[in-house]
CSV table of C-alpha atoms in Angstrom, one decimal:
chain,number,residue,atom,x,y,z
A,1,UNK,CA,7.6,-11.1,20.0
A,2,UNK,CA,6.8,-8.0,17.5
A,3,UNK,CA,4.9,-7.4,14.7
A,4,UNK,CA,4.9,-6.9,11.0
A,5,UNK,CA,2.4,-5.2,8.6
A,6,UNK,CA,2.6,-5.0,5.2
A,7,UNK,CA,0.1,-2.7,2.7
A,8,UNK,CA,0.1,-2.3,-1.0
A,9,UNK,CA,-1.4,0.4,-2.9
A,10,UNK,CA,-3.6,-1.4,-5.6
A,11,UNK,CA,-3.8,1.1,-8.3
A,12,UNK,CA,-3.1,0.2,-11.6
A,13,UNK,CA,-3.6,2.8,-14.2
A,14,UNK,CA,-4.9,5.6,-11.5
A,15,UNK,CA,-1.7,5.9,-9.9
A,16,UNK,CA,0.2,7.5,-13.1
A,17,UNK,CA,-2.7,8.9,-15.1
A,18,UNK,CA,-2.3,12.5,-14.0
A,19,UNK,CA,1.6,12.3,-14.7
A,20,UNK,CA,2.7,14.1,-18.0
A,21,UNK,CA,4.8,10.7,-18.6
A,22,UNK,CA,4.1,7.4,-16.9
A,23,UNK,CA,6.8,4.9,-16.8
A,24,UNK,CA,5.3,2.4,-18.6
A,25,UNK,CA,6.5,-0.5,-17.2
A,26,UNK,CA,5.3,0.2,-14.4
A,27,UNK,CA,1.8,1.4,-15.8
A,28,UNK,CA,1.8,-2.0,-17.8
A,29,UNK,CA,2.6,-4.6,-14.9
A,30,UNK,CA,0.2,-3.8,-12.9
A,31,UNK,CA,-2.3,-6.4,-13.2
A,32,UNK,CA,1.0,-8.9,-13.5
A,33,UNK,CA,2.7,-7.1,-10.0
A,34,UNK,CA,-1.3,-7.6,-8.5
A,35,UNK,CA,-1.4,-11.4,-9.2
A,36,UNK,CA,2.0,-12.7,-8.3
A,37,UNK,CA,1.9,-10.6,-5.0
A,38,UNK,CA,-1.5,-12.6,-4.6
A,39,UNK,CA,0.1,-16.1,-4.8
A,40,UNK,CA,3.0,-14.7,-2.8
A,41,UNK,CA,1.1,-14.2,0.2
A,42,UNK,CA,-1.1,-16.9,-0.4
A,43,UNK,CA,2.1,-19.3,-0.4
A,44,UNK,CA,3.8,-17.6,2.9
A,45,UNK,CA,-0.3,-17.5,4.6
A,46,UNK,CA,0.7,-13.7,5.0
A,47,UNK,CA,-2.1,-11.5,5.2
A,48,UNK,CA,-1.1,-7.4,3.7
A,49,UNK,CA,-3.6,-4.4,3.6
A,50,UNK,CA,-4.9,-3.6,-0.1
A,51,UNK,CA,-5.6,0.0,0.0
A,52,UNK,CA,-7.8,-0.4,-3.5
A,53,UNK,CA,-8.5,2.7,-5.9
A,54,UNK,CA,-12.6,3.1,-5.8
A,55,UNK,CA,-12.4,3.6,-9.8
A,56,UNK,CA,-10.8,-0.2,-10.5
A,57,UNK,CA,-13.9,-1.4,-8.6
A,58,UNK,CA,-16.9,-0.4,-11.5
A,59,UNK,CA,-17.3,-2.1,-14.4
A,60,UNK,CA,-17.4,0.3,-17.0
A,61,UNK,CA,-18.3,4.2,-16.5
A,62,UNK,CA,-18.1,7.3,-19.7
A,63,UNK,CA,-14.8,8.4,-18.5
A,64,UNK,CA,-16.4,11.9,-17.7
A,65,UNK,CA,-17.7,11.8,-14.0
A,66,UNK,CA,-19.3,15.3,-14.2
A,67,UNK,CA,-20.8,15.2,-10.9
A,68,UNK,CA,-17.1,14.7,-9.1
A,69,UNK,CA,-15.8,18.1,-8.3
A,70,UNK,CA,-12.3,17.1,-9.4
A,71,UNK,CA,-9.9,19.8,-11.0
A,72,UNK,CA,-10.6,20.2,-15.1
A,73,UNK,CA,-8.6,18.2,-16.6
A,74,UNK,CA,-8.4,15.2,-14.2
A,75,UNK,CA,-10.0,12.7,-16.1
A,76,UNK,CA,-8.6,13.7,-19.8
A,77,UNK,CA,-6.4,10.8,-19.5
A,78,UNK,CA,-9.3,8.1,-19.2
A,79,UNK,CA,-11.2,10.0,-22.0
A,80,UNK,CA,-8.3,10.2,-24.6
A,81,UNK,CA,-5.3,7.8,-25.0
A,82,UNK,CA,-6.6,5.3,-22.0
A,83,UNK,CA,-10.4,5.2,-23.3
A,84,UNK,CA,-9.8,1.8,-24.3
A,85,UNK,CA,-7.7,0.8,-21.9
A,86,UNK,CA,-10.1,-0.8,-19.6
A,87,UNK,CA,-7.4,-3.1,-18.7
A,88,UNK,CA,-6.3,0.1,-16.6
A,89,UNK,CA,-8.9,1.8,-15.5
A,90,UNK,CA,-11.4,-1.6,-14.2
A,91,UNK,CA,-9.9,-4.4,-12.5
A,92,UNK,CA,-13.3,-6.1,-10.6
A,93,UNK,CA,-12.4,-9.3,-11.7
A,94,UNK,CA,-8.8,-8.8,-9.8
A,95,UNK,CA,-10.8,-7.1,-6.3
A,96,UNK,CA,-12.9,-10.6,-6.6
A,97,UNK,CA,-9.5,-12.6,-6.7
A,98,UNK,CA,-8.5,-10.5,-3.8
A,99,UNK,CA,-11.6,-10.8,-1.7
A,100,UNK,CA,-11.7,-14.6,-2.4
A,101,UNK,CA,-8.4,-15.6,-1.4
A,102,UNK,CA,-7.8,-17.9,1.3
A,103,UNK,CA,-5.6,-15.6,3.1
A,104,UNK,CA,-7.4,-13.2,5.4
A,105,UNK,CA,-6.8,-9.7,3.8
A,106,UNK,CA,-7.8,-6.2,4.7
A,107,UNK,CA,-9.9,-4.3,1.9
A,108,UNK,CA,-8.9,-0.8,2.4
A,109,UNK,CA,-9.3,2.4,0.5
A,110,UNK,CA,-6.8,4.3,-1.8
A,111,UNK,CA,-9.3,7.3,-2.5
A,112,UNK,CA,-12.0,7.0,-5.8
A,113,UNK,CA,-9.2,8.2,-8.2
A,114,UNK,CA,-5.8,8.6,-6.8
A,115,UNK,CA,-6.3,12.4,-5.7
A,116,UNK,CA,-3.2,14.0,-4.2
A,117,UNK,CA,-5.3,15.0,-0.4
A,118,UNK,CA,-2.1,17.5,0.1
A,119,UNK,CA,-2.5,19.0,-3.5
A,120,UNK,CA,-3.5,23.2,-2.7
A,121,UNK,CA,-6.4,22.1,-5.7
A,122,UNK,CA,-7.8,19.2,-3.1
A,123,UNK,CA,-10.3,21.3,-0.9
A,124,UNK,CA,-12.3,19.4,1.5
A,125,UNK,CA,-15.2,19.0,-0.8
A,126,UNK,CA,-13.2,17.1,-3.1
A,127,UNK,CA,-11.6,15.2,-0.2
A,128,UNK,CA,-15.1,14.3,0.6
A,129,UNK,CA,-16.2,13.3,-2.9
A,130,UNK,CA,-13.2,10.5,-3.0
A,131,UNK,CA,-13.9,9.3,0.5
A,132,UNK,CA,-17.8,9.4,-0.2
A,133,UNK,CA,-17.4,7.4,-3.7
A,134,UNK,CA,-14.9,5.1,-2.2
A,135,UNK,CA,-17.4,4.2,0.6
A,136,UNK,CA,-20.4,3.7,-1.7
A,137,UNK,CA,-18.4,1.7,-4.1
A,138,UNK,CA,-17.5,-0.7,-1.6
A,139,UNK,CA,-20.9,-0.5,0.3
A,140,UNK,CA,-22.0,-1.9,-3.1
A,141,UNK,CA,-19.8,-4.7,-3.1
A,142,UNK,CA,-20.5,-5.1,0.7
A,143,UNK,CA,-17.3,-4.3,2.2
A,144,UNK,CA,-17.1,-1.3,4.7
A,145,UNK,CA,-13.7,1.0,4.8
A,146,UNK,CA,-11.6,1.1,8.6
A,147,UNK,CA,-8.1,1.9,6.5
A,148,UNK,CA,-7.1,4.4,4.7
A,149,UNK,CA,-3.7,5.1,2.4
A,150,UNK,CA,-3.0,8.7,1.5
A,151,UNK,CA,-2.4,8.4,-2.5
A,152,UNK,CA,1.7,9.0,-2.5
A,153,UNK,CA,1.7,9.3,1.4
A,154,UNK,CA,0.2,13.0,0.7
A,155,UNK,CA,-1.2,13.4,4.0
A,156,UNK,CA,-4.1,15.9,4.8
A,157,UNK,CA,-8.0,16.5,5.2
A,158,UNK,CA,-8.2,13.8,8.5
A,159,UNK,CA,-11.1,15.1,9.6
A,160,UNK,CA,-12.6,14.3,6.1
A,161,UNK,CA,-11.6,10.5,6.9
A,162,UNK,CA,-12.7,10.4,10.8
A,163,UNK,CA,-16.5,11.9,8.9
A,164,UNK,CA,-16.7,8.8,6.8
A,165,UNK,CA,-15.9,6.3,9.8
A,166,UNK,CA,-12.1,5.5,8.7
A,167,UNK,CA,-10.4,4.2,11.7
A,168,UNK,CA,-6.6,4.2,10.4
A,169,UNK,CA,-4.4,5.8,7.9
A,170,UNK,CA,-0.6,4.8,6.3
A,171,UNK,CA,1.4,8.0,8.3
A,172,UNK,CA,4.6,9.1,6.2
A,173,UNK,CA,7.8,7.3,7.2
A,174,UNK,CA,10.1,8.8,10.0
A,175,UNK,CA,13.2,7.8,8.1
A,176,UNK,CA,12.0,8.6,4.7
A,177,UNK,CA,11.8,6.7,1.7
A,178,UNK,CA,14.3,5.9,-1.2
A,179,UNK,CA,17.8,6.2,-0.8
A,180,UNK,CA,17.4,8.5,1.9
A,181,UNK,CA,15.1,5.8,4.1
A,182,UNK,CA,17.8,3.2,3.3
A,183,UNK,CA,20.9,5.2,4.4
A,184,UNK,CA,19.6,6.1,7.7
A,185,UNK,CA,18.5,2.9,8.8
A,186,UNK,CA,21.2,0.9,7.7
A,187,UNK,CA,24.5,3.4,7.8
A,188,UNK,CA,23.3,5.6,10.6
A,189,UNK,CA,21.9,2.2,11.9
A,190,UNK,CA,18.3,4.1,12.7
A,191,UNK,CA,15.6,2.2,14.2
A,192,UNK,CA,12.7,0.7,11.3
A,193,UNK,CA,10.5,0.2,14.0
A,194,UNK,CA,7.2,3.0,14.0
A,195,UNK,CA,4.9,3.4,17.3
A,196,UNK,CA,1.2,3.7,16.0
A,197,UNK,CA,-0.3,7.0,18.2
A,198,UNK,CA,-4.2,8.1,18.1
A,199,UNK,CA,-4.7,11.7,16.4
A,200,UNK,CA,-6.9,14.2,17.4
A,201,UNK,CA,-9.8,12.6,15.2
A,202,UNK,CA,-9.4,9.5,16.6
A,203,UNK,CA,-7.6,8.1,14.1
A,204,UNK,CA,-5.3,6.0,14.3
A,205,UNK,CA,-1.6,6.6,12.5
A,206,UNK,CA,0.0,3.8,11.1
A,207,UNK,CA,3.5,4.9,10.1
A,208,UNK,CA,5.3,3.8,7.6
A,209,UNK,CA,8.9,1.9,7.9
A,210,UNK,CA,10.0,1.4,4.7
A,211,UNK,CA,9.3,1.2,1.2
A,212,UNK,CA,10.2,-1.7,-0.2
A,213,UNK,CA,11.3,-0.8,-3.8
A,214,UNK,CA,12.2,3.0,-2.7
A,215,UNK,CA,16.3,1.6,-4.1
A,216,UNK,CA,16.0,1.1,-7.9
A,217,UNK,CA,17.7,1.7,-11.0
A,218,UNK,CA,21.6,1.1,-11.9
A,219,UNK,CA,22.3,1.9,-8.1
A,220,UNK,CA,20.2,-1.7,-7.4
A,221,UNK,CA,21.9,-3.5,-10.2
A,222,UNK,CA,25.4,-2.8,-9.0
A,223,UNK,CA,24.3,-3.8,-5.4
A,224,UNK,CA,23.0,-7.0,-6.2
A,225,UNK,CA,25.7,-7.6,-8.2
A,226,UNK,CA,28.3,-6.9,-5.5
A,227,UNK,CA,26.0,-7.9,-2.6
A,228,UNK,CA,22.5,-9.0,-1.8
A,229,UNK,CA,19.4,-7.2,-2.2
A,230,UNK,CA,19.6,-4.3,-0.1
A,231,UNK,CA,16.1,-3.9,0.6
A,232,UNK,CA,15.8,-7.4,1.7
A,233,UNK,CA,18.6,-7.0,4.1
A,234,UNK,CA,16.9,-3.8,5.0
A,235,UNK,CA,13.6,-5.6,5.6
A,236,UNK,CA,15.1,-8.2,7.4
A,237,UNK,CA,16.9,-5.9,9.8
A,238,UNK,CA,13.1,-4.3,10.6
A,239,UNK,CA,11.6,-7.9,11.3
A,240,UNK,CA,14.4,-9.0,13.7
A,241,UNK,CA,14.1,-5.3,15.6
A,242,UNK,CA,10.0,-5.7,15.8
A,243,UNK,CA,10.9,-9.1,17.8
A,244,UNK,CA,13.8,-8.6,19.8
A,245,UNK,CA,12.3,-4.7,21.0
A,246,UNK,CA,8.4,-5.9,21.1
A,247,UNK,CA,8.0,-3.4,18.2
A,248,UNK,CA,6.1,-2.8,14.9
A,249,UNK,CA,7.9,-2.9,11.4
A,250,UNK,CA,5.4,-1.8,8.8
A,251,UNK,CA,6.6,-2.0,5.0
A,252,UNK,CA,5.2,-1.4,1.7
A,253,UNK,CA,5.1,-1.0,-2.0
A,254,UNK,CA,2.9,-1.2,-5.0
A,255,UNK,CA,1.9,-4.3,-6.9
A,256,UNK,CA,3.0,-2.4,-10.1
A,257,UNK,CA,6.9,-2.5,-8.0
A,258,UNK,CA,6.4,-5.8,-9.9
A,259,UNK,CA,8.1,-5.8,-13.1
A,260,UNK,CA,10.4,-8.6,-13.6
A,261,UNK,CA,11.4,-11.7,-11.8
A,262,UNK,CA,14.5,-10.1,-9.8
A,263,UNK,CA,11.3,-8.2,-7.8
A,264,UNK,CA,9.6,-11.2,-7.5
A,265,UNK,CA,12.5,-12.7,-5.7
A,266,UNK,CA,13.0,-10.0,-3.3
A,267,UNK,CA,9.2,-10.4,-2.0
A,268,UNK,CA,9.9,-13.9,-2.5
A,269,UNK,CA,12.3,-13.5,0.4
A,270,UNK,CA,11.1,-11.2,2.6
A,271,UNK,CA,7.7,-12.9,3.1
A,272,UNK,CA,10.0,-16.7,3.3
A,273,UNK,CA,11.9,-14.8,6.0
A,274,UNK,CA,8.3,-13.3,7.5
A,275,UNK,CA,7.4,-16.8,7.9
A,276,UNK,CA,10.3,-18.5,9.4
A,277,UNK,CA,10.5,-15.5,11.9
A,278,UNK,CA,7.2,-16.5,12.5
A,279,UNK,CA,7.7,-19.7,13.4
A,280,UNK,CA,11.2,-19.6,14.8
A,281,UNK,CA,10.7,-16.3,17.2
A,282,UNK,CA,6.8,-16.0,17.4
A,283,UNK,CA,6.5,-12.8,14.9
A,284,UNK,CA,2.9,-11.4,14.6
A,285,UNK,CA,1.6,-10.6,11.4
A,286,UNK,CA,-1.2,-7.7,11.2
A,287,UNK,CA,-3.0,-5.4,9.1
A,288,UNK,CA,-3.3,-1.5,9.6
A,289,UNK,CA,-6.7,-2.3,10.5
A,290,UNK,CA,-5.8,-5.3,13.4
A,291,UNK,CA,-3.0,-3.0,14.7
A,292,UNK,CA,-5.4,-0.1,15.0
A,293,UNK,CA,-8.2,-2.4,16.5
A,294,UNK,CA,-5.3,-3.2,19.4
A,295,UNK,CA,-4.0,0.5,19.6
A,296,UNK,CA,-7.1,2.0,21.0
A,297,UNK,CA,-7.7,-0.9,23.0
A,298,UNK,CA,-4.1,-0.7,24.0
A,299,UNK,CA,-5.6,3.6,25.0
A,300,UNK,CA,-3.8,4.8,22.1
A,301,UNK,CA,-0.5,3.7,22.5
A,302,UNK,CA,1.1,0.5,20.7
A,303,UNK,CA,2.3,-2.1,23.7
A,304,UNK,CA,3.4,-4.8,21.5
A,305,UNK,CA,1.2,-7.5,19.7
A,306,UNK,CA,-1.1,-9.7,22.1
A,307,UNK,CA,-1.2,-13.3,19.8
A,308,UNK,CA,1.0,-15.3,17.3
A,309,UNK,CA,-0.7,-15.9,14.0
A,310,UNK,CA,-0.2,-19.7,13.5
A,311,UNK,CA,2.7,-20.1,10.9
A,312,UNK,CA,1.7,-21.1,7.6
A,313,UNK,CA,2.1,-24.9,6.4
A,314,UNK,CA,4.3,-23.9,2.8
A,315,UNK,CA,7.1,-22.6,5.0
């Protein structure tokens, strides 16, 4: 019947603030993109991993964090031009909305403040320092950590995340993403289904399939225009492979992807089409941390999802 997971990096601010220039529509729908993929999910009953930025989580710090053995200069942004832009840097009121919605969500980490793990500056003492933060942040709130999303799929320090009891991470696409991810599974007709596999930390790797708003820009509008929304048609093609091969299709995006109501539509209708394919075929929807849960009970191979979550009413 196959499965589909879906996981957003909930970042606001903390995923530009280290670029020279942020786009800033991006940067500014944010907290928009977070809320209307809230009551997206909430009307399809789809439940997504939220890999959450530890920083959004505190309600006010001196923009300084002295004690974090980050690379000089990491923080300047916070200190200068965003010092009063709490609006980017703290979002507990929209972690409460997430933990208190109906749907049942996975909390999941993003790192304290959106350090690159791959970066040569990111030794394991600063790998640590964002796992250890994350974990007490959330401890606080009383949520524990089993997932884990590699700030811009920079994959590295695993045995840092195996230390601090992570169970999964978001592994890097096999097709790629962008343009390049959306060529080869739709003109070289390349399978979008991933096979989770157990490292040798004993975590599990959740690939990636696709990102969902990796085809942007004037290439996009003259798609659309000529066509339908390639990435939904991509999407869709991964959902009917996970059921008709037994298989796992895993997308996902940003909520700051969010920026106008063309990208509303799109997850508009790949979560209407999640839902029908749910009813109609008996798709499964999971989180990284379900599938990982049924991956090393499975011995550390995926074998295909065990039950049907029961389709939502709104669909």
């Amino acid at each position: 019947m196959g499965s589909v997971v879906i996981s957003l990096d909930a970042e606001l601010g903390w995923g530009f603030h280290d670029l020279e220039s942020p786009p800033d529509d991006r940067v500014e729908a944010g907290r928009r993109g977070w809320s209307t993929m809230l009551e997206l999910l909430d009307t399809y009953d789809v439940p997504a991993t939220w890999a959450v930025v530890g920083h959004l989580m505190l309600e006010s710090c001196d923009g300084r964090h002295d004690d974090h053995p980050a690379p000089e200069g990491w923080f300047d942004r916070e200190r200068s031009e965003w010092r009063h832009r709490e609006d980017l840097r703290f979002a507990p009121d929209l972690v409460t909305d997430l933990l208190e919605s109906d749907v049942d969500h996975e909390f999941a980490s993003h790192s304290f403040s959106h350090v690159l793990f791959g970066d040569p500056k990111t030794d394991r003492n600063l790998a640590a320092a964002e796992l250890e933060r994350s974990a007490s942040i959330a401890a606080d709130w009383g949520l524990s950590v089993d997932s884990f999303v590699y700030p811009r799929n920079d994959v590295d320090h695993r045995d840092v995340l195996a230390e601090y009891g992570v169970r999964c991470y978001r592994g890097r696409s096999p097709t790629g993403d962008g343009v390049r991810g959306l060529f080869d599974s739709m003109v070289r007709d390349r399978s979008l289904l991933v096979e989770p596999s157990v490292d040798e930390y004993g975590l599990v790797n959740v690939p990636a399939s696709a990102f969902l708003f990796g085809f942007e820009g004037p290439a996009r509008t003259v798609a659309e225009t000529v066509w339908r929304d390639p990435m939904v048609v991509q999407a869709r093609r991964g959902i009917d492979e996970a059921i008709e091969k037994n298989g796992v299709c895993h997308l996902w995006l940003h909520p700051n992807n969010l920026v106008d109501d063309r990208d509303d539509e799109r997850m508009r209708s790949i979560l209407e089409y999640i839902d029908r394919r749910r009813t109609e075929a008996g798709l499964t929807v999971e989180t990284m941390g379900e599938l990982a849960r049924r991956t090393l009970a499975d011995g550390g191979n995926d074998s295909g999802p065990r039950s049907v979550r029961a389709p939502s009413s709104d669909g």
